[in-house]
XYZ file of C-alpha atoms in Angstrom:
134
model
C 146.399 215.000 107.082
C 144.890 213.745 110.505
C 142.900 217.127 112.442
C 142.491 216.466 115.646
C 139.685 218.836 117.704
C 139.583 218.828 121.077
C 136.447 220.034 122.645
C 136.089 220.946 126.128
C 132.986 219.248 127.565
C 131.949 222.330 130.084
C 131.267 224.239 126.830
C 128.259 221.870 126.489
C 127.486 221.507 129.770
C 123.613 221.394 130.171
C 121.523 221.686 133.361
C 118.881 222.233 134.784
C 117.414 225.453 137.013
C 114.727 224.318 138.821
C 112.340 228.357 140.919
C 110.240 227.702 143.240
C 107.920 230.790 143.906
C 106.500 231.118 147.513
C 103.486 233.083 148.718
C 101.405 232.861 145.598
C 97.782 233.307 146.225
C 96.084 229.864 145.649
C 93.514 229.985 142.698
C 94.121 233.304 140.961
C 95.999 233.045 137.695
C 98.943 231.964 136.798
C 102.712 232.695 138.366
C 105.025 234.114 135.032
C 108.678 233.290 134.851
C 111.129 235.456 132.527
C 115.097 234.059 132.768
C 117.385 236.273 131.733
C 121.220 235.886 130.426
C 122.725 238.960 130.440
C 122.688 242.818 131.294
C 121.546 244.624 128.386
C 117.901 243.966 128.449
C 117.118 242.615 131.416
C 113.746 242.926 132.469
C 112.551 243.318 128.312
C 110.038 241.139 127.592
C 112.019 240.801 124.113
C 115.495 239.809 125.828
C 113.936 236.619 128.026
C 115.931 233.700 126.987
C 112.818 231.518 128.257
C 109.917 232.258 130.182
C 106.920 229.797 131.798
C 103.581 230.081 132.771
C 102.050 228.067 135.706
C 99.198 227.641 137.311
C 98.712 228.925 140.414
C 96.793 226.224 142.451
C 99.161 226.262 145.922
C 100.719 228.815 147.681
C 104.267 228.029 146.030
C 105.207 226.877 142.892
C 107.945 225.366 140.721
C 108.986 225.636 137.291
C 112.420 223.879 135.797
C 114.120 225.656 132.782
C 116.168 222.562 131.320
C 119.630 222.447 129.235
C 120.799 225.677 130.087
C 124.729 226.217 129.171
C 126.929 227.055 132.141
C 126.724 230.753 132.764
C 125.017 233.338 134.589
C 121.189 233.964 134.902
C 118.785 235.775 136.242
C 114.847 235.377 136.897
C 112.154 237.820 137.345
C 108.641 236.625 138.677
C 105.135 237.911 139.020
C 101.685 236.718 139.506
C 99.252 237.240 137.427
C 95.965 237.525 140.082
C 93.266 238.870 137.446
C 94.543 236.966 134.510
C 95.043 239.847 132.062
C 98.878 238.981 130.642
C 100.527 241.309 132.461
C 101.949 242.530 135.896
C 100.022 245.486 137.024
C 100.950 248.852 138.035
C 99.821 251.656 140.162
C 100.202 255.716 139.275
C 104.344 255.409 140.024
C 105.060 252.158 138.292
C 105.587 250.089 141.173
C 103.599 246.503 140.648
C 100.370 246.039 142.481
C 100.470 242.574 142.037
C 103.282 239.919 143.358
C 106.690 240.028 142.116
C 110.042 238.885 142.646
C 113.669 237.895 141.627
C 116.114 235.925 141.954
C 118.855 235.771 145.107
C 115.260 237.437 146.551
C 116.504 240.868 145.877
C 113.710 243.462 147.172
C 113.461 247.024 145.236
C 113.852 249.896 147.059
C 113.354 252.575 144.498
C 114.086 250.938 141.644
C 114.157 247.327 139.707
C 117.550 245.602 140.266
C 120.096 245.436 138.016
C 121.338 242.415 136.380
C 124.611 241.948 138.307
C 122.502 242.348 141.849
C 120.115 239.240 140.880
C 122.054 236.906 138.599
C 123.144 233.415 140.078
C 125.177 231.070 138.334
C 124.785 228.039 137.035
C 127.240 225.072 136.397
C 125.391 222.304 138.093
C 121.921 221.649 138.702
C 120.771 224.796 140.510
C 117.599 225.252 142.662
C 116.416 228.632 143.703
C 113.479 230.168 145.656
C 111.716 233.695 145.129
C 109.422 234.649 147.802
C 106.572 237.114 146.075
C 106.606 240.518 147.271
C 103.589 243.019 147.417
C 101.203 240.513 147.354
């Protein structure tokens, strides 16, 4: 008996994303990438499908995630000025250093949700994320 499977090549579509990240202060740290794939999760640490660490020498940046599967995604940035691992925080929660996301979505009383940030991706994408509260 002959099987025949027929596979349809966008399932294993691969591409690339390439963020740049604008207004990073030259010389201080590193800039911190976190891509994201779906709702629940998003913006845990522990649901990042990838993340990237780069140094920041210029005033932008640019980090490629590679081989991604079509679908949507979403990116969350920060800069990490004083080199301690983390985006810092005032008394309210609201980060003192800069930040950003995807589709350049700026926080008015909250972080965005995933639906307001994701962009998708069935070709080679390129995106840029200007930092806010810098």
């Amino acid at each position: 008996m002959l099987v025949l499977i027929l596979v349809n090549g966008t399932l294993f579509a691969q591409h690339n994303f390439s963020v740049e990240v604008t207004g990073v202060q030259p010389g201080k740290g590193y800039v911190f990438f976190g891509l994201y794939d779906k709702e629940k999760g998003f913006l845990d640490i522990e649901s990042q499908i990838a993340t990237a660490k780069v140094k920041a020498n210029q005033n932008s940046v640019v980090y490629t995630f590679k081989n991604l599967p079509n679908g949507n995604y979403a990116i969350a940035v920060y800069q990490d000025v004083n080199s301690n691992g983390k985006c810092d925080r005032n008394m309210i929660g609201y980060p003192i250093e800069g930040f950003g996301f995807s589709k350049n979505y700026k926080p008015k009383l909250s972080a965005p949700n995933f639906d307001e940030v994701k962009i998708a991706i069935e070709q080679y994408a390129t995106t840029s994320i200007a930092l806010i509260g810098k």
